[in-house]
JSON list of C-alpha atoms in Angstrom, two decimals:
[
{"chain": "D", "resi": 1, "resn": "UNK", "atom": "CA", "xyz": [1.13, -40.87, 69.95]},
{"chain": "D", "resi": 2, "resn": "UNK", "atom": "CA", "xyz": [-1.00, -38.08, 68.56]},
{"chain": "D", "resi": 3, "resn": "UNK", "atom": "CA", "xyz": [1.66, -35.56, 69.54]},
{"chain": "D", "resi": 4, "resn": "UNK", "atom": "CA", "xyz": [4.42, -37.45, 67.71]},
{"chain": "D", "resi": 5, "resn": "UNK", "atom": "CA", "xyz": [2.24, -37.79, 64.63]},
{"chain": "D", "resi": 6, "resn": "UNK", "atom": "CA", "xyz": [1.39, -34.08, 64.74]},
{"chain": "D", "resi": 7, "resn": "UNK", "atom": "CA", "xyz": [5.04, -33.05, 65.14]},
{"chain": "D", "resi": 8, "resn": "UNK", "atom": "CA", "xyz": [6.21, -35.33, 62.31]},
{"chain": "D", "resi": 9, "resn": "UNK", "atom": "CA", "xyz": [3.42, -34.03, 60.06]},
{"chain": "D", "resi": 10, "resn": "UNK", "atom": "CA", "xyz": [4.35, -30.45, 60.95]},
{"chain": "D", "resi": 11, "resn": "UNK", "atom": "CA", "xyz": [8.04, -31.10, 60.17]},
{"chain": "D", "resi": 12, "resn": "UNK", "atom": "CA", "xyz": [7.19, -32.72, 56.84]},
{"chain": "D", "resi": 13, "resn": "UNK", "atom": "CA", "xyz": [5.10, -29.71, 55.83]},
{"chain": "D", "resi": 14, "resn": "UNK", "atom": "CA", "xyz": [7.84, -27.32, 56.93]},
{"chain": "D", "resi": 15, "resn": "UNK", "atom": "CA", "xyz": [10.52, -29.10, 54.88]},
{"chain": "D", "resi": 16, "resn": "UNK", "atom": "CA", "xyz": [8.29, -29.37, 51.81]},
{"chain": "D", "resi": 17, "resn": "UNK", "atom": "CA", "xyz": [7.42, -25.66, 51.96]},
{"chain": "D", "resi": 18, "resn": "UNK", "atom": "CA", "xyz": [11.07, -24.68, 52.33]},
{"chain": "D", "resi": 19, "resn": "UNK", "atom": "CA", "xyz": [12.06, -26.85, 49.35]},
{"chain": "D", "resi": 20, "resn": "UNK", "atom": "CA", "xyz": [9.31, -25.40, 47.15]},
{"chain": "D", "resi": 21, "resn": "UNK", "atom": "CA", "xyz": [10.11, -21.87, 48.27]},
{"chain": "D", "resi": 22, "resn": "UNK", "atom": "CA", "xyz": [13.66, -22.20, 46.96]},
{"chain": "D", "resi": 23, "resn": "UNK", "atom": "CA", "xyz": [12.62, -23.22, 43.46]},
{"chain": "D", "resi": 24, "resn": "UNK", "atom": "CA", "xyz": [12.14, -20.42, 40.96]},
{"chain": "D", "resi": 25, "resn": "UNK", "atom": "CA", "xyz": [8.89, -20.02, 39.15]},
{"chain": "D", "resi": 26, "resn": "UNK", "atom": "CA", "xyz": [8.65, -20.07, 35.37]},
{"chain": "D", "resi": 27, "resn": "UNK", "atom": "CA", "xyz": [7.99, -16.35, 35.43]},
{"chain": "D", "resi": 28, "resn": "UNK", "atom": "CA", "xyz": [11.20, -15.67, 37.37]},
{"chain": "D", "resi": 29, "resn": "UNK", "atom": "CA", "xyz": [13.24, -17.92, 35.08]},
{"chain": "D", "resi": 30, "resn": "UNK", "atom": "CA", "xyz": [11.80, -16.17, 32.01]},
{"chain": "D", "resi": 31, "resn": "UNK", "atom": "CA", "xyz": [12.59, -12.75, 33.51]},
{"chain": "D", "resi": 32, "resn": "UNK", "atom": "CA", "xyz": [16.20, -13.82, 34.16]},
{"chain": "D", "resi": 33, "resn": "UNK", "atom": "CA", "xyz": [16.53, -15.12, 30.59]},
{"chain": "D", "resi": 34, "resn": "UNK", "atom": "CA", "xyz": [15.11, -11.88, 29.16]},
{"chain": "D", "resi": 35, "resn": "UNK", "atom": "CA", "xyz": [17.49, -9.82, 31.29]},
{"chain": "D", "resi": 36, "resn": "UNK", "atom": "CA", "xyz": [20.44, -11.91, 30.11]},
{"chain": "D", "resi": 37, "resn": "UNK", "atom": "CA", "xyz": [19.42, -11.46, 26.44]},
{"chain": "D", "resi": 38, "resn": "UNK", "atom": "CA", "xyz": [19.03, -7.72, 27.01]},
{"chain": "D", "resi": 39, "resn": "UNK", "atom": "CA", "xyz": [22.55, -7.47, 28.48]},
{"chain": "D", "resi": 40, "resn": "UNK", "atom": "CA", "xyz": [24.03, -9.46, 25.57]},
{"chain": "D", "resi": 41, "resn": "UNK", "atom": "CA", "xyz": [22.25, -7.27, 23.01]},
{"chain": "D", "resi": 42, "resn": "UNK", "atom": "CA", "xyz": [23.34, -4.09, 24.80]},
{"chain": "D", "resi": 43, "resn": "UNK", "atom": "CA", "xyz": [26.95, -5.32, 24.84]},
{"chain": "D", "resi": 44, "resn": "UNK", "atom": "CA", "xyz": [26.85, -5.98, 21.07]},
{"chain": "D", "resi": 45, "resn": "UNK", "atom": "CA", "xyz": [25.46, -2.52, 20.38]},
{"chain": "D", "resi": 46, "resn": "UNK", "atom": "CA", "xyz": [27.97, -0.81, 22.67]},
{"chain": "D", "resi": 47, "resn": "UNK", "atom": "CA", "xyz": [30.86, -2.62, 20.98]},
{"chain": "D", "resi": 48, "resn": "UNK", "atom": "CA", "xyz": [29.41, -1.74, 17.53]},
{"chain": "D", "resi": 49, "resn": "UNK", "atom": "CA", "xyz": [30.51, -5.16, 16.32]},
{"chain": "D", "resi": 50, "resn": "UNK", "atom": "CA", "xyz": [27.88, -7.76, 15.40]},
{"chain": "D", "resi": 51, "resn": "UNK", "atom": "CA", "xyz": [26.53, -9.95, 12.61]},
{"chain": "D", "resi": 52, "resn": "UNK", "atom": "CA", "xyz": [23.00, -9.48, 11.31]},
{"chain": "D", "resi": 53, "resn": "UNK", "atom": "CA", "xyz": [21.48, -12.69, 9.91]},
{"chain": "D", "resi": 54, "resn": "UNK", "atom": "CA", "xyz": [18.46, -12.10, 7.67]},
{"chain": "D", "resi": 55, "resn": "UNK", "atom": "CA", "xyz": [15.53, -14.51, 8.06]},
{"chain": "D", "resi": 56, "resn": "UNK", "atom": "CA", "xyz": [12.78, -12.66, 6.14]},
{"chain": "D", "resi": 57, "resn": "UNK", "atom": "CA", "xyz": [12.65, -9.82, 3.67]},
{"chain": "D", "resi": 58, "resn": "UNK", "atom": "CA", "xyz": [9.90, -7.40, 2.85]},
{"chain": "D", "resi": 59, "resn": "UNK", "atom": "CA", "xyz": [10.32, -5.57, -0.47]},
{"chain": "D", "resi": 60, "resn": "UNK", "atom": "CA", "xyz": [8.53, -2.31, -1.09]},
{"chain": "D", "resi": 61, "resn": "UNK", "atom": "CA", "xyz": [5.15, -3.12, -2.64]},
{"chain": "D", "resi": 62, "resn": "UNK", "atom": "CA", "xyz": [5.70, -6.87, -2.40]},
{"chain": "D", "resi": 63, "resn": "UNK", "atom": "CA", "xyz": [4.92, -9.79, -0.17]},
{"chain": "D", "resi": 64, "resn": "UNK", "atom": "CA", "xyz": [6.97, -11.07, 2.73]},
{"chain": "D", "resi": 65, "resn": "UNK", "atom": "CA", "xyz": [9.59, -13.61, 1.63]},
{"chain": "D", "resi": 66, "resn": "UNK", "atom": "CA", "xyz": [10.97, -16.13, 4.11]},
{"chain": "D", "resi": 67, "resn": "UNK", "atom": "CA", "xyz": [14.64, -16.93, 3.55]},
{"chain": "D", "resi": 68, "resn": "UNK", "atom": "CA", "xyz": [15.33, -20.64, 3.93]},
{"chain": "D", "resi": 69, "resn": "UNK", "atom": "CA", "xyz": [19.05, -20.56, 4.52]},
{"chain": "D", "resi": 70, "resn": "UNK", "atom": "CA", "xyz": [21.11, -18.50, 6.94]},
{"chain": "D", "resi": 71, "resn": "UNK", "atom": "CA", "xyz": [23.57, -17.41, 4.29]},
{"chain": "D", "resi": 72, "resn": "UNK", "atom": "CA", "xyz": [22.42, -13.80, 3.99]},
{"chain": "D", "resi": 73, "resn": "UNK", "atom": "CA", "xyz": [24.21, -11.48, 6.37]},
{"chain": "D", "resi": 74, "resn": "UNK", "atom": "CA", "xyz": [25.50, -8.03, 7.16]},
{"chain": "D", "resi": 75, "resn": "UNK", "atom": "CA", "xyz": [28.71, -7.96, 9.19]},
{"chain": "D", "resi": 76, "resn": "UNK", "atom": "CA", "xyz": [28.74, -4.69, 11.13]},
{"chain": "D", "resi": 77, "resn": "UNK", "atom": "CA", "xyz": [31.85, -3.15, 12.61]},
{"chain": "D", "resi": 78, "resn": "UNK", "atom": "CA", "xyz": [32.65, 0.46, 13.40]},
{"chain": "D", "resi": 79, "resn": "UNK", "atom": "CA", "xyz": [35.48, 0.39, 10.84]},
{"chain": "D", "resi": 80, "resn": "UNK", "atom": "CA", "xyz": [34.02, -1.83, 8.08]},
{"chain": "D", "resi": 81, "resn": "UNK", "atom": "CA", "xyz": [30.66, -3.21, 6.95]},
{"chain": "D", "resi": 82, "resn": "UNK", "atom": "CA", "xyz": [30.37, -6.27, 4.69]},
{"chain": "D", "resi": 83, "resn": "UNK", "atom": "CA", "xyz": [26.93, -6.96, 3.27]},
{"chain": "D", "resi": 84, "resn": "UNK", "atom": "CA", "xyz": [25.50, -9.86, 1.25]},
{"chain": "D", "resi": 85, "resn": "UNK", "atom": "CA", "xyz": [21.70, -9.63, 1.18]},
{"chain": "D", "resi": 86, "resn": "UNK", "atom": "CA", "xyz": [19.17, -10.63, -1.50]},
{"chain": "D", "resi": 87, "resn": "UNK", "atom": "CA", "xyz": [17.14, -7.97, -3.28]},
{"chain": "D", "resi": 88, "resn": "UNK", "atom": "CA", "xyz": [13.63, -8.17, -4.70]},
{"chain": "D", "resi": 89, "resn": "UNK", "atom": "CA", "xyz": [12.11, -4.99, -6.01]},
{"chain": "D", "resi": 90, "resn": "UNK", "atom": "CA", "xyz": [12.66, -2.12, -8.40]},
{"chain": "D", "resi": 91, "resn": "UNK", "atom": "CA", "xyz": [16.19, -1.21, -9.40]},
{"chain": "D", "resi": 92, "resn": "UNK", "atom": "CA", "xyz": [16.72, 2.14, -11.07]},
{"chain": "D", "resi": 93, "resn": "UNK", "atom": "CA", "xyz": [20.36, 2.14, -12.11]},
{"chain": "D", "resi": 94, "resn": "UNK", "atom": "CA", "xyz": [22.16, -1.20, -11.72]},
{"chain": "D", "resi": 95, "resn": "UNK", "atom": "CA", "xyz": [25.07, -2.49, -13.76]},
{"chain": "D", "resi": 96, "resn": "UNK", "atom": "CA", "xyz": [24.18, -4.95, -16.51]},
{"chain": "D", "resi": 97, "resn": "UNK", "atom": "CA", "xyz": [24.89, -8.54, -15.53]},
{"chain": "D", "resi": 98, "resn": "UNK", "atom": "CA", "xyz": [24.99, -7.80, -11.81]},
{"chain": "D", "resi": 99, "resn": "UNK", "atom": "CA", "xyz": [24.16, -10.58, -9.39]},
{"chain": "D", "resi": 100, "resn": "UNK", "atom": "CA", "xyz": [21.01, -8.77, -8.22]},
{"chain": "D", "resi": 101, "resn": "UNK", "atom": "CA", "xyz": [21.64, -8.72, -4.50]},
{"chain": "D", "resi": 102, "resn": "UNK", "atom": "CA", "xyz": [22.80, -5.96, -2.21]},
{"chain": "D", "resi": 103, "resn": "UNK", "atom": "CA", "xyz": [26.50, -6.70, -1.91]},
{"chain": "D", "resi": 104, "resn": "UNK", "atom": "CA", "xyz": [28.99, -4.12, -0.76]},
{"chain": "D", "resi": 105, "resn": "UNK", "atom": "CA", "xyz": [31.90, -3.37, 1.51]},
{"chain": "D", "resi": 106, "resn": "UNK", "atom": "CA", "xyz": [32.51, 0.02, 2.99]},
{"chain": "D", "resi": 107, "resn": "UNK", "atom": "CA", "xyz": [33.29, 2.19, 5.95]},
{"chain": "D", "resi": 108, "resn": "UNK", "atom": "CA", "xyz": [30.29, 3.39, 7.98]},
{"chain": "D", "resi": 109, "resn": "UNK", "atom": "CA", "xyz": [29.85, 7.13, 8.41]},
{"chain": "D", "resi": 110, "resn": "UNK", "atom": "CA", "xyz": [27.85, 8.96, 11.11]},
{"chain": "D", "resi": 111, "resn": "UNK", "atom": "CA", "xyz": [26.97, 5.99, 13.33]},
{"chain": "D", "resi": 112, "resn": "UNK", "atom": "CA", "xyz": [24.14, 7.13, 15.60]},
{"chain": "D", "resi": 113, "resn": "UNK", "atom": "CA", "xyz": [22.65, 4.98, 18.37]},
{"chain": "D", "resi": 114, "resn": "UNK", "atom": "CA", "xyz": [19.41, 5.97, 20.06]},
{"chain": "D", "resi": 115, "resn": "UNK", "atom": "CA", "xyz": [18.07, 4.06, 23.07]},
{"chain": "D", "resi": 116, "resn": "UNK", "atom": "CA", "xyz": [14.31, 3.59, 23.30]},
{"chain": "D", "resi": 117, "resn": "UNK", "atom": "CA", "xyz": [12.29, 1.92, 26.04]},
{"chain": "D", "resi": 118, "resn": "UNK", "atom": "CA", "xyz": [12.48, -1.64, 24.65]},
{"chain": "D", "resi": 119, "resn": "UNK", "atom": "CA", "xyz": [14.74, -1.20, 21.64]},
{"chain": "D", "resi": 120, "resn": "UNK", "atom": "CA", "xyz": [17.67, 0.60, 20.05]},
{"chain": "D", "resi": 121, "resn": "UNK", "atom": "CA", "xyz": [17.78, 2.56, 16.81]},
{"chain": "D", "resi": 122, "resn": "UNK", "atom": "CA", "xyz": [21.12, 2.46, 14.99]},
{"chain": "D", "resi": 123, "resn": "UNK", "atom": "CA", "xyz": [21.62, 4.57, 11.85]},
{"chain": "D", "resi": 124, "resn": "UNK", "atom": "CA", "xyz": [24.58, 4.81, 9.55]},
{"chain": "D", "resi": 125, "resn": "UNK", "atom": "CA", "xyz": [25.53, 5.57, 5.95]},
{"chain": "D", "resi": 126, "resn": "UNK", "atom": "CA", "xyz": [27.90, 3.40, 3.90]},
{"chain": "D", "resi": 127, "resn": "UNK", "atom": "CA", "xyz": [29.47, 4.29, 0.58]},
{"chain": "D", "resi": 128, "resn": "UNK", "atom": "CA", "xyz": [29.84, 1.17, -1.53]},
{"chain": "D", "resi": 129, "resn": "UNK", "atom": "CA", "xyz": [31.66, 0.90, -4.85]},
{"chain": "D", "resi": 130, "resn": "UNK", "atom": "CA", "xyz": [28.63, 1.89, -6.94]},
{"chain": "D", "resi": 131, "resn": "UNK", "atom": "CA", "xyz": [26.06, 3.23, -4.49]},
{"chain": "D", "resi": 132, "resn": "UNK", "atom": "CA", "xyz": [25.40, 4.91, -1.14]},
{"chain": "D", "resi": 133, "resn": "UNK", "atom": "CA", "xyz": [23.42, 2.88, 1.40]},
{"chain": "D", "resi": 134, "resn": "UNK", "atom": "CA", "xyz": [21.49, 4.29, 4.36]},
{"chain": "D", "resi": 135, "resn": "UNK", "atom": "CA", "xyz": [21.08, 1.58, 6.99]},
{"chain": "D", "resi": 136, "resn": "UNK", "atom": "CA", "xyz": [18.50, 1.75, 9.78]},
{"chain": "D", "resi": 137, "resn": "UNK", "atom": "CA", "xyz": [18.60, -0.99, 12.41]},
{"chain": "D", "resi": 138, "resn": "UNK", "atom": "CA", "xyz": [15.76, -1.37, 14.92]},
{"chain": "D", "resi": 139, "resn": "UNK", "atom": "CA", "xyz": [17.22, -3.75, 17.50]},
{"chain": "D", "resi": 140, "resn": "UNK", "atom": "CA", "xyz": [14.97, -5.13, 20.22]},
{"chain": "D", "resi": 141, "resn": "UNK", "atom": "CA", "xyz": [16.19, -6.25, 23.64]},
{"chain": "D", "resi": 142, "resn": "UNK", "atom": "CA", "xyz": [15.91, -9.95, 22.74]},
{"chain": "D", "resi": 143, "resn": "UNK", "atom": "CA", "xyz": [18.21, -9.55, 19.71]},
{"chain": "D", "resi": 144, "resn": "UNK", "atom": "CA", "xyz": [15.54, -9.60, 17.00]},
{"chain": "D", "resi": 145, "resn": "UNK", "atom": "CA", "xyz": [16.23, -6.89, 14.47]},
{"chain": "D", "resi": 146, "resn": "UNK", "atom": "CA", "xyz": [14.66, -5.09, 11.54]},
{"chain": "D", "resi": 147, "resn": "UNK", "atom": "CA", "xyz": [17.07, -3.63, 8.98]},
{"chain": "D", "resi": 148, "resn": "UNK", "atom": "CA", "xyz": [15.85, -1.07, 6.43]},
{"chain": "D", "resi": 149, "resn": "UNK", "atom": "CA", "xyz": [18.14, -0.38, 3.48]},
{"chain": "D", "resi": 150, "resn": "UNK", "atom": "CA", "xyz": [17.70, 2.72, 1.34]},
{"chain": "D", "resi": 151, "resn": "UNK", "atom": "CA", "xyz": [19.94, 3.43, -1.62]},
{"chain": "D", "resi": 152, "resn": "UNK", "atom": "CA", "xyz": [20.10, 5.76, -4.59]},
{"chain": "D", "resi": 153, "resn": "UNK", "atom": "CA", "xyz": [19.83, 3.05, -7.23]},
{"chain": "D", "resi": 154, "resn": "UNK", "atom": "CA", "xyz": [17.20, 0.72, -5.74]},
{"chain": "D", "resi": 155, "resn": "UNK", "atom": "CA", "xyz": [13.83, 0.86, -4.01]},
{"chain": "D", "resi": 156, "resn": "UNK", "atom": "CA", "xyz": [13.93, 0.57, -0.23]},
{"chain": "D", "resi": 157, "resn": "UNK", "atom": "CA", "xyz": [13.72, -2.88, 1.33]},
{"chain": "D", "resi": 158, "resn": "UNK", "atom": "CA", "xyz": [13.57, -4.20, 4.87]},
{"chain": "D", "resi": 159, "resn": "UNK", "atom": "CA", "xyz": [14.86, -7.41, 6.43]},
{"chain": "D", "resi": 160, "resn": "UNK", "atom": "CA", "xyz": [13.88, -9.18, 9.64]},
{"chain": "D", "resi": 161, "resn": "UNK", "atom": "CA", "xyz": [16.45, -11.23, 11.48]},
{"chain": "D", "resi": 162, "resn": "UNK", "atom": "CA", "xyz": [18.66, -11.40, 14.54]},
{"chain": "D", "resi": 163, "resn": "UNK", "atom": "CA", "xyz": [21.99, -9.96, 15.62]},
{"chain": "D", "resi": 164, "resn": "UNK", "atom": "CA", "xyz": [24.67, -12.17, 17.09]},
{"chain": "D", "resi": 165, "resn": "UNK", "atom": "CA", "xyz": [28.27, -11.93, 18.16]},
{"chain": "D", "resi": 166, "resn": "UNK", "atom": "CA", "xyz": [30.56, -12.01, 15.11]},
{"chain": "D", "resi": 167, "resn": "UNK", "atom": "CA", "xyz": [31.81, -15.41, 14.06]},
{"chain": "D", "resi": 168, "resn": "UNK", "atom": "CA", "xyz": [35.52, -16.03, 13.79]},
{"chain": "D", "resi": 169, "resn": "UNK", "atom": "CA", "xyz": [36.61, -15.71, 10.16]},
{"chain": "D", "resi": 170, "resn": "UNK", "atom": "CA", "xyz": [38.61, -18.70, 8.96]},
{"chain": "D", "resi": 171, "resn": "UNK", "atom": "CA", "xyz": [41.53, -18.13, 6.62]},
{"chain": "D", "resi": 172, "resn": "UNK", "atom": "CA", "xyz": [41.92, -20.77, 3.93]}
]
């Protein structure tokens, strides 16, 4: 009787250990998720086609401003950039009656991508209708991004947000 009890107890322990050994720990699941995000971000950078969605902005000499709505964007492509971002700060030479934001369309020049240990640095210059914009993206492996915009007619400003795959544009 003791032998049967011992064997059944031993088998129960063996099956429980094998079941628990097959489950992944939270640390392993987190590492897999981080690796997947890193691959997605790397694919977006390699394709040079992504959408930047601004969540916060930090004007030069001002306080951090949290943007409530996800309507501010920069659509990046190697052949065309479309930008619609808010601007708070000093403007030096802006047309009277302008809408105040940084809005432009243009072709990027001198796209340079530099890989760091846990991030990417992407630099480019875009000539808009009225100004020249120097864009500096610091893109981290998880997709969070800092965009610094320097122009001739405005003080520099930076935006915090995320990059995502471009959304399909609907024709109306």
